[in-house]
Coordinates of C-alpha atoms and ligand atoms in Angstrom, one line a residue:
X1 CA -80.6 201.4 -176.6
X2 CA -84.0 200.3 -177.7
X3 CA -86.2 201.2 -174.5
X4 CA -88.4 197.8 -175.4
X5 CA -86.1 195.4 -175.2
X6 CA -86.8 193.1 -172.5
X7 CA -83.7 193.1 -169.9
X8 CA -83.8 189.3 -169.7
X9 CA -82.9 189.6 -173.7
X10 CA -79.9 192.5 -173.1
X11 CA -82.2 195.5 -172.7
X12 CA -82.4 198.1 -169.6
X13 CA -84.3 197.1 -166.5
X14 CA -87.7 199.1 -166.1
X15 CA -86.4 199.4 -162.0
X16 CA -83.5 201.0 -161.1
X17 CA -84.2 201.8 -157.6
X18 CA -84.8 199.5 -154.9
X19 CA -88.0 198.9 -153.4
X20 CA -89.3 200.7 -150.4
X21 CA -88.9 198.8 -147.0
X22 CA -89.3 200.2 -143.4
X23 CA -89.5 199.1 -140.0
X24 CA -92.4 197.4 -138.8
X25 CA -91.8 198.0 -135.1
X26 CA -90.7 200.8 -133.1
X27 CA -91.0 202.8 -129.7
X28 CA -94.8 202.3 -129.5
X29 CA -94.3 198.3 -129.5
X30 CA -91.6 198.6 -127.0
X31 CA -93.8 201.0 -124.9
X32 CA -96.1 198.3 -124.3
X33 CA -94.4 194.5 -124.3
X34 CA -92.3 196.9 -120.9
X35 CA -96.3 197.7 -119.5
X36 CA -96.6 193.9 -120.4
X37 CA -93.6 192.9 -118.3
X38 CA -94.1 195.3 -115.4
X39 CA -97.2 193.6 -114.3
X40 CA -95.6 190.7 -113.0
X41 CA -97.7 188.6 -114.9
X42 CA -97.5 187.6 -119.0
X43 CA -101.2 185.6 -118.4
X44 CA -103.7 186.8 -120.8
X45 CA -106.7 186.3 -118.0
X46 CA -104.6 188.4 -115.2
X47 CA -102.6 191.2 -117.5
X48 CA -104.2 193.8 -119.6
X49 CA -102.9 194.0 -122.6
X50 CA -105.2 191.1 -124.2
X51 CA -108.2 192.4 -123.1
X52 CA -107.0 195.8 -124.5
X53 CA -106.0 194.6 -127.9
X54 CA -109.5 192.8 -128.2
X55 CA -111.1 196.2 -126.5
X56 CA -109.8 197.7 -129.6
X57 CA -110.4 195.2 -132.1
X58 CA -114.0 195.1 -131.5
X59 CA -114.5 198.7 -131.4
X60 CA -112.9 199.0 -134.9
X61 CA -114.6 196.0 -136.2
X62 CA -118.1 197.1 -134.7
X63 CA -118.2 193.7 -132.8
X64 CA -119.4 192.9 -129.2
X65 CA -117.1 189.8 -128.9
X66 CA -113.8 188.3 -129.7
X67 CA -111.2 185.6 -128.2
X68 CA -107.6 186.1 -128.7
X69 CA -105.6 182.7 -129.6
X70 CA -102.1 181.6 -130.3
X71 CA -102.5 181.6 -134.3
X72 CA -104.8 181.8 -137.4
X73 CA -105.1 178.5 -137.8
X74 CA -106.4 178.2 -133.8
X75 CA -108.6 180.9 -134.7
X76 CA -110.2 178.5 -137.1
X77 CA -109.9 175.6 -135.2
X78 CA -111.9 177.5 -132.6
X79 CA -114.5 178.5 -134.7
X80 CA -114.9 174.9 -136.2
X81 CA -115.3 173.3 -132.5
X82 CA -117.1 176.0 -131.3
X83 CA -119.8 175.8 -134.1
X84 CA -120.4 172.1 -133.3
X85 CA -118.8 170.6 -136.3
X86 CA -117.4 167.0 -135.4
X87 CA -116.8 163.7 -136.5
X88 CA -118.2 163.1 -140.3
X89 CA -119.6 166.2 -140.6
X90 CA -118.2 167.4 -144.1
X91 CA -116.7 171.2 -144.5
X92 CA -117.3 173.4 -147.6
X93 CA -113.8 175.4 -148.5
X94 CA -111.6 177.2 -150.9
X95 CA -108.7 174.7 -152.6
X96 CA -106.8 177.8 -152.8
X97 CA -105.7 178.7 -149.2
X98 CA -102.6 178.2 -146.3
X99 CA -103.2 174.7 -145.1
X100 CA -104.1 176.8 -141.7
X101 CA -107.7 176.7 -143.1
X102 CA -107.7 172.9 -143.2
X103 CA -105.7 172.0 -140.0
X104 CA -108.5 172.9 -137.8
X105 CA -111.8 170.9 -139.6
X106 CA -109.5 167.4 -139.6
X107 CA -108.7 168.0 -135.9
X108 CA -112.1 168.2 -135.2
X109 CA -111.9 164.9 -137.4
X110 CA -114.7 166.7 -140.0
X111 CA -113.9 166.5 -144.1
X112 CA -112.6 169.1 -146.2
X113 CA -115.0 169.4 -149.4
X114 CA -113.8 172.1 -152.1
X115 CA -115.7 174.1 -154.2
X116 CA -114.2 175.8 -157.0
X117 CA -113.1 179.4 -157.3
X118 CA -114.2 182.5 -159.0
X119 CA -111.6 182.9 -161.9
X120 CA -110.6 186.4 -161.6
X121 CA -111.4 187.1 -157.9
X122 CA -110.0 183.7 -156.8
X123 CA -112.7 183.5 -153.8
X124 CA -115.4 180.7 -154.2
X125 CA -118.4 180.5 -156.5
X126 CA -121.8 180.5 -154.5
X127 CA -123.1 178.2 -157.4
X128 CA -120.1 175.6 -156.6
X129 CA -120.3 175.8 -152.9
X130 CA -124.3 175.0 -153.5
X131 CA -123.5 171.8 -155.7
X132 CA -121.1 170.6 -152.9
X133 CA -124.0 170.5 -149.9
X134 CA -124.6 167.0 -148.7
X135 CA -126.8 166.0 -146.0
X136 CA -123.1 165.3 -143.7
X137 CA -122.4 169.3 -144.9
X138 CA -122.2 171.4 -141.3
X139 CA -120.3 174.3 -142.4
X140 CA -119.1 176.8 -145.1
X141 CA -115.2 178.0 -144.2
X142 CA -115.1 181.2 -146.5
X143 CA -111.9 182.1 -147.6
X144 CA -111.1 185.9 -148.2
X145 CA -108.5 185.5 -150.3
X146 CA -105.0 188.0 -150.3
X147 CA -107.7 190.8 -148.9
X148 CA -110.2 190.3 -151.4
X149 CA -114.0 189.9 -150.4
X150 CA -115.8 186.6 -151.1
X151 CA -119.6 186.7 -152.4
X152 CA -120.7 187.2 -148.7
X153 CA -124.6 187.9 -149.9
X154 CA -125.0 184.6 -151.9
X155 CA -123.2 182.4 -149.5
X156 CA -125.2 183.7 -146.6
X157 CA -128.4 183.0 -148.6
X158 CA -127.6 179.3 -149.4
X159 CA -126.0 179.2 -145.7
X160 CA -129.6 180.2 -144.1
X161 CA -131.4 177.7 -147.0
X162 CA -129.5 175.1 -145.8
X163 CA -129.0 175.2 -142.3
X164 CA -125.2 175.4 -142.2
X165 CA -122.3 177.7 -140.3
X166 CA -120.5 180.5 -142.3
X167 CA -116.9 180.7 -140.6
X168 CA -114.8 183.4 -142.4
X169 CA -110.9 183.1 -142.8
X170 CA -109.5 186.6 -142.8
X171 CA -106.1 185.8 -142.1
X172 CA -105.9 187.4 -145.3
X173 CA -108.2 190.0 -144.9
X174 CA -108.0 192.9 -142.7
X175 CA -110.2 195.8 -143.0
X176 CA -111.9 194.9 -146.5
X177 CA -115.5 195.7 -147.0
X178 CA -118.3 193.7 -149.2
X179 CA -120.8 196.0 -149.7
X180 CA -119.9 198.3 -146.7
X181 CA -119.8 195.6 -144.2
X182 CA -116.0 194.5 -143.1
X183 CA -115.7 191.1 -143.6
X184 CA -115.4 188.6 -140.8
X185 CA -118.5 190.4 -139.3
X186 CA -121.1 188.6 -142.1
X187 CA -121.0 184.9 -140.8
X188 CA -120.7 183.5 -137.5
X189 CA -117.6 183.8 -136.9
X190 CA -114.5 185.6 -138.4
X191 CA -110.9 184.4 -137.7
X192 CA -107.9 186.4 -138.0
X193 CA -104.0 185.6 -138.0
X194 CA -101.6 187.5 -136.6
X195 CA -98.6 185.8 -137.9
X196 CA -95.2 187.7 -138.6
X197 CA -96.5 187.3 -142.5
X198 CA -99.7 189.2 -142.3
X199 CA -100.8 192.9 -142.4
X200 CA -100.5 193.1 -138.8
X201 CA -97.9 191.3 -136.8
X202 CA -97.6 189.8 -133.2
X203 CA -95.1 187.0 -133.9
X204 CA -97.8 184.6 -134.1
X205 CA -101.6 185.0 -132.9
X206 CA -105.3 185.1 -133.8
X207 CA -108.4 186.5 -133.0
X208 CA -112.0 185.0 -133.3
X209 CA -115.0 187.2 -133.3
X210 CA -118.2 186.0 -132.1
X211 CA -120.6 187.8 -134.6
X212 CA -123.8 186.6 -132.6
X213 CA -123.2 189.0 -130.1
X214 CA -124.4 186.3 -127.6
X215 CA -122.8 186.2 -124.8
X216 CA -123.6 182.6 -124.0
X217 CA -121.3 181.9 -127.2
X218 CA -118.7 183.8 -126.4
X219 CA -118.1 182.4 -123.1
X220 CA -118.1 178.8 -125.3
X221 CA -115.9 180.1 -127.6
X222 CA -113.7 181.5 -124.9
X223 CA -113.3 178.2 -123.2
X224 CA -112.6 176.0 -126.5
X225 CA -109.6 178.3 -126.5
X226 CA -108.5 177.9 -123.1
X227 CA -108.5 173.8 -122.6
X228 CA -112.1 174.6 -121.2
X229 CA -111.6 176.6 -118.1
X230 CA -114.3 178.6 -117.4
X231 CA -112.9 182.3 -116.3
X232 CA -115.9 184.7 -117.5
X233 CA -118.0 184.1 -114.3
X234 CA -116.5 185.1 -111.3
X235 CA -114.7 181.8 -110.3
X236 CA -112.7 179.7 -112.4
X237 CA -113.8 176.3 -113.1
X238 CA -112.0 173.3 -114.6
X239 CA -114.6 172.3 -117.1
X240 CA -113.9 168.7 -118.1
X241 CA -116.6 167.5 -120.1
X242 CA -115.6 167.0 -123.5
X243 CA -112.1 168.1 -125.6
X244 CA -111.0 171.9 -126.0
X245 CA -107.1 172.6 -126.7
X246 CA -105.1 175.3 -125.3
X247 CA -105.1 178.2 -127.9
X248 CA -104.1 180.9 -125.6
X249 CA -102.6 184.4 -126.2
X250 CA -99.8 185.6 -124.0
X251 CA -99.7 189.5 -123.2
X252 CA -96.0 189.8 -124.7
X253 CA -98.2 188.9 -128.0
X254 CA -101.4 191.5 -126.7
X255 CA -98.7 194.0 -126.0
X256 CA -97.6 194.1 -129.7
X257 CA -100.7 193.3 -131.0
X258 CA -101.9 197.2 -129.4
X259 CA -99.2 198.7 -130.5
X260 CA -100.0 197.0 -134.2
X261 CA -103.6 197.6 -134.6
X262 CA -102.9 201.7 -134.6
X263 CA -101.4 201.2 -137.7
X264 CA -103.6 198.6 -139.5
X265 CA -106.0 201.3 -140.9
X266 CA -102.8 203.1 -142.7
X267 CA -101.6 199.6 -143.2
X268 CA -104.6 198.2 -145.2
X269 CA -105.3 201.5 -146.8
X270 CA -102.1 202.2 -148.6
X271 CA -101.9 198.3 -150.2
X272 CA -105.6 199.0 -151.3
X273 CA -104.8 202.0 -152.7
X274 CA -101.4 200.5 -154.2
X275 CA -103.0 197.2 -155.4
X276 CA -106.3 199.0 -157.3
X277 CA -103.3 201.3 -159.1
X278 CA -102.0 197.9 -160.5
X279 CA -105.2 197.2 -161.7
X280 CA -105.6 200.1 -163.5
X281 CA -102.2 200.2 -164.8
X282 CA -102.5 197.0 -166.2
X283 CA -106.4 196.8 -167.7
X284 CA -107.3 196.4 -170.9
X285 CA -103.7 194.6 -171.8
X286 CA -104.7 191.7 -174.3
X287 CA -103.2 188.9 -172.3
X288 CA -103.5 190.1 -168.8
X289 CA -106.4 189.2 -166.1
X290 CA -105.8 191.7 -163.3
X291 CA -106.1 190.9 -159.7
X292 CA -110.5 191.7 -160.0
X293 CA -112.6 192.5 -156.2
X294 CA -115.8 192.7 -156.5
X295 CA -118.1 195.9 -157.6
X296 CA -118.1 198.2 -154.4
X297 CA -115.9 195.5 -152.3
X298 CA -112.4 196.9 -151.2
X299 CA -109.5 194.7 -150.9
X300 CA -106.4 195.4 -148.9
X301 CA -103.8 193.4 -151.4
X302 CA -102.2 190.8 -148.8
X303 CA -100.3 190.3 -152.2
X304 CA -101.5 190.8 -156.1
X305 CA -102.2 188.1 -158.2
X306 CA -102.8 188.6 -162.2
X307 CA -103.5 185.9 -164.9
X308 CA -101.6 185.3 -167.9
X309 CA -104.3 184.8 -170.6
X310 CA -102.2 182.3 -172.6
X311 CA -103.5 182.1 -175.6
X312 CA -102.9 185.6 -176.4
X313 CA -99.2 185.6 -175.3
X314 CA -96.7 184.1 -177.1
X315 CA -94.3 182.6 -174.1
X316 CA -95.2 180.3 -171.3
X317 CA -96.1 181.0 -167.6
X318 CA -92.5 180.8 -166.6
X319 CA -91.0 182.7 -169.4
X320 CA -93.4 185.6 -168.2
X321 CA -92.2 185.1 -164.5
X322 CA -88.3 185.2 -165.9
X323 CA -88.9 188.4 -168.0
X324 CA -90.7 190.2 -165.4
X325 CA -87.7 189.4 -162.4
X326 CA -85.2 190.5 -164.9
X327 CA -86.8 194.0 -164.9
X328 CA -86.3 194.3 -161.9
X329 CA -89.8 193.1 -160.5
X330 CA -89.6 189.9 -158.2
X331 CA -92.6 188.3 -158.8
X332 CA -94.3 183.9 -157.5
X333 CA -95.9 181.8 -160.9
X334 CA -98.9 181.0 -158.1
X335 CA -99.4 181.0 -154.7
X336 CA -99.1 177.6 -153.8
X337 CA -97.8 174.9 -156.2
X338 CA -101.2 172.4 -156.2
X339 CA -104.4 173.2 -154.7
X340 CA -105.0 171.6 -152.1
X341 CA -106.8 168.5 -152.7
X342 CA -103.8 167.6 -155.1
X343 CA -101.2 167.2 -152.2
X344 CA -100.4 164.0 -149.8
X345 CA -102.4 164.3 -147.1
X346 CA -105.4 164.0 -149.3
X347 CA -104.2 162.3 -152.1
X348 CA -103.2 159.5 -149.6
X349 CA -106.2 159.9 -147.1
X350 CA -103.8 160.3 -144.4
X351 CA -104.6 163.4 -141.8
X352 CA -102.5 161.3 -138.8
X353 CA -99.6 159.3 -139.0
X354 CA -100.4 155.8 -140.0
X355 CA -104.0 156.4 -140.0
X356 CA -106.7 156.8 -142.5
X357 CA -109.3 158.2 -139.8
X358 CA -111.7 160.3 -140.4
X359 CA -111.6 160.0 -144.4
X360 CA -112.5 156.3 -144.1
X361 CA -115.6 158.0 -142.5
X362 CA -116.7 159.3 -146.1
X363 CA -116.4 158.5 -149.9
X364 CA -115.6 162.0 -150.8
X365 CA -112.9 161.7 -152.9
X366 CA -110.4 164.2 -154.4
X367 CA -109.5 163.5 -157.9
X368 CA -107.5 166.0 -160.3
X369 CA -110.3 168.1 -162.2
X370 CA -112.2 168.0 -159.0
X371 CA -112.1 172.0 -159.3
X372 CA -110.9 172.8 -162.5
X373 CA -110.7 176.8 -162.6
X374 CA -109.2 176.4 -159.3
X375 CA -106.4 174.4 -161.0
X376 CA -106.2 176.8 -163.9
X377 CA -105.7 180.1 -161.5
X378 CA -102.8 178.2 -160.3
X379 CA -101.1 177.7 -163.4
X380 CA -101.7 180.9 -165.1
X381 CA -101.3 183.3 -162.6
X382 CA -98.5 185.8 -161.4
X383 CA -98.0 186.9 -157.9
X384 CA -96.6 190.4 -157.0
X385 CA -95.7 191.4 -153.4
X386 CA -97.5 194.1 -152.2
X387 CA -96.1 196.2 -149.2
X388 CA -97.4 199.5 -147.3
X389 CA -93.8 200.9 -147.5
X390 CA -93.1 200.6 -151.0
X391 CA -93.1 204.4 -152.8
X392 CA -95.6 205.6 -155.6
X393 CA -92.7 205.0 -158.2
X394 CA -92.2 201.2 -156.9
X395 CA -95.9 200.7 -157.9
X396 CA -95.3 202.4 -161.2
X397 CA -92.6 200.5 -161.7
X398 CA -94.4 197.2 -161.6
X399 CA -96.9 198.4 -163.9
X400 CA -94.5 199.3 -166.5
X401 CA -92.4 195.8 -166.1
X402 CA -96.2 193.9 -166.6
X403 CA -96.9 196.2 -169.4
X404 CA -93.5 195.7 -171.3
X405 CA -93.1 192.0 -170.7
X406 CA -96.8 192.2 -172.3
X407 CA -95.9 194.5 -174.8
X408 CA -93.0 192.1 -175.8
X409 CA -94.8 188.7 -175.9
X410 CA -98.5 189.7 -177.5
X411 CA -99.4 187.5 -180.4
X412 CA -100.2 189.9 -183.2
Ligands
LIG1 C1 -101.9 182.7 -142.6 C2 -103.2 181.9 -142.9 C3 -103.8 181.1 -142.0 C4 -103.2 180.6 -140.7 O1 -102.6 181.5 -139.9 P1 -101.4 181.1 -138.9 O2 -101.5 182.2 -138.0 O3 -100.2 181.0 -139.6 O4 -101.8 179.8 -138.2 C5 -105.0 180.5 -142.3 N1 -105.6 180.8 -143.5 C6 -105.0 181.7 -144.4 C7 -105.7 181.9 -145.6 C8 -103.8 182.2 -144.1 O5 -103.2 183.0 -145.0

């Protein structure tokens, strides 16, 4: 049988083995949600087991302070009300993102404004984010997108230039360095999801740092999490003085969240190590765009997305994905199906039910071609799952099903 002919046309599948899967929890998660239950008390501010899964977080992030919360996108929200930004105040951000990035800013009643993306790394251009400033603009909500580091240098410098915030989504994005530094450590704040989806799991959860290392802020940042109580100082007090939701952690989720961070390191490591293989495996193909981090940044692969270079393949997007599942390796055209500015709620202006508020506010509008390479990434690229227990051959594998697909479909 001729090796080359794709199995989607009659030929053998490049994988013949399953993928690797494994068990995400064990003993040592158990261990600590019975601790959790034995102290009579599953109240992040009475237990231990939030403080000890921030104690830890902070030491291996190098940070001074951090709030635990119920998800990612409280994280953000956190960040968002903590850093002052409010009614009007427009918010620069990646059109490519979960809607968890977006959530927050129009609770706080403040407007999304997209800049366009990078076309390879899929994280925003500095240049765009500059052309977007306005004299409502309060704050730049970097997106690290699928463990890839943004531009943190140039969007730090237009940041300082022009006055604004630098919150950092790194739902994402665990343990990936620009330049040496780990992000969510290079704005003002850096928020993290714990959701059952992401490297590290605690049903659902999140974790702001406070990158000032002020304690002031912290204990701000704290109470926007906690509907405004005031716990830090000795007594509590019932702060009532202006809106703060409740975002808190329980210590069943700080229990597993312990037990998790001990394996984020391997975790993050393996997918980097798995994801840059891809890449290599798959450079220099005429037609394919790998998955590209910046010089000297590491990624940890959340998931790997290459680009189909169209006009050097002979087959459409789809026809790609098709081929690619039929050799066995499941792959996503995209990541989500419009950017964001292209669905409902923006396209009708309509953040609450049967209201308009706070887009009546402003005249920023969000018209198709608003961020055109942002729109392209979504229609040429290929998404792969990346997981810590797949095996060297399962990576191999998905380099020789992108490589034959390719092989199959080149123009000439
Ligand atoms: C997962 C995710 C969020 C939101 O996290 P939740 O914990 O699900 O609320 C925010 N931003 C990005 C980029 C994400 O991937």
């Amino acid at each position: 049988m001729d090796e080359r002919r794709l199995a989607i046309h009659g030929g053998p599948k490049v994988k013949t083995t399953p993928f690797g899967t494994g068990k995400r929890f064990g003993e040592e998660e158990a261990r600590e949600l019975l601790e959790a239950l034995e102290q009579n008390t599953l109240f992040y501010h009475h237990g231990k087991k939030v403080k000890q899964f921030l104690q830890d977080f902070n030491e291996l992030y190098g940070v001074d302070y951090s709030v635990a919360v119920s998800s990612g996108t409280a994280a953000i929200h956190v960040a968002l009300g903590a850093a002052g930004v409010t009614v009007g105040d427009e918010v620069i951000t990646s059109p490519i993102t979960d809607q968890g990035t977006l959530i927050g800013i129009l609770y706080q009643n403040a407007i999304p404004v997209f800049a366009d993306l990078h076309p390879h790394t899929y994280n925003m251009d500095p240049a765009s984010i500059e052309s977007r400033i306005t004299p409502r603009t309060k704050a730049i909500l970097v997106v690290h997108l699928a463990g890839n580091p943004s531009d943190m240098d140039a969007i730090m410098a237009i940041a300082r230039k022009h006055d604004l915030k630098v919150i950092e989504d790194c739902a994402q994005s665990y343990l990936c360095r620009y330049k040496g530094r780990l992000v969510g450590t290079i704005g003002d704040y850096g928020c993290f999801s714990t959701n059952d989806f992401k490297h590290i799991s605690t049903g659902d959860g999140g974790i702001v740092t406070v990158n000032s290392g002020d304690e002031e802020e912290y204990r701000l940042v704290h109470a926007f999490a906690d509907k405004n109580y005031q716990r830090l100082q000795g007594q509590v007090r019932r702060d009532l003085s202006y809106l703060a939701p409740n975002y808190r952690m329980t210590e069943l989720q700080g229990a597993v969240g312990v037990a998790q961070l001990k394996k984020l390191r391997r975790i993050c490591e393996t997918r980097r190590r798995y994801g840059d293989r891809i890449t290599e495996g798959i450079s220099g193909l005429r037609g394919i765009q790998p998955h590209q981090v910046y010089e000297g940044g590491t990624c940890s692969y959340w998931f790997y997305m290459f680009r189909l270079d169209l006009d050097a393949l002979t087959c459409s997007r789809a026809e790609f994905s098709e081929a690619l599942a039929a050799e066995g390796i499941p792959n996503q055209p995209g990541y989500i199906p419009e950017v964001v500015y292209l669905q409902p709620l923006f396209q009708k202006r309509q953040a609450y039910l049967n209201s308009h508020f706070p887009f009546d506010l402003s005249d920023v509008t969000y018209p198709r071609g608003l961020c055109p390479t942002a729109e392209q990434i979504l229609q040429t690229a290929v998404r792969i799952r990346v997981s810590e227990f797949f095996d060297e051959q399962d990576i191999e594998d998905i380099i020789q099903g992108i490589r034959k697909v390719t092989a199959h479909y080149q123009k000439p």
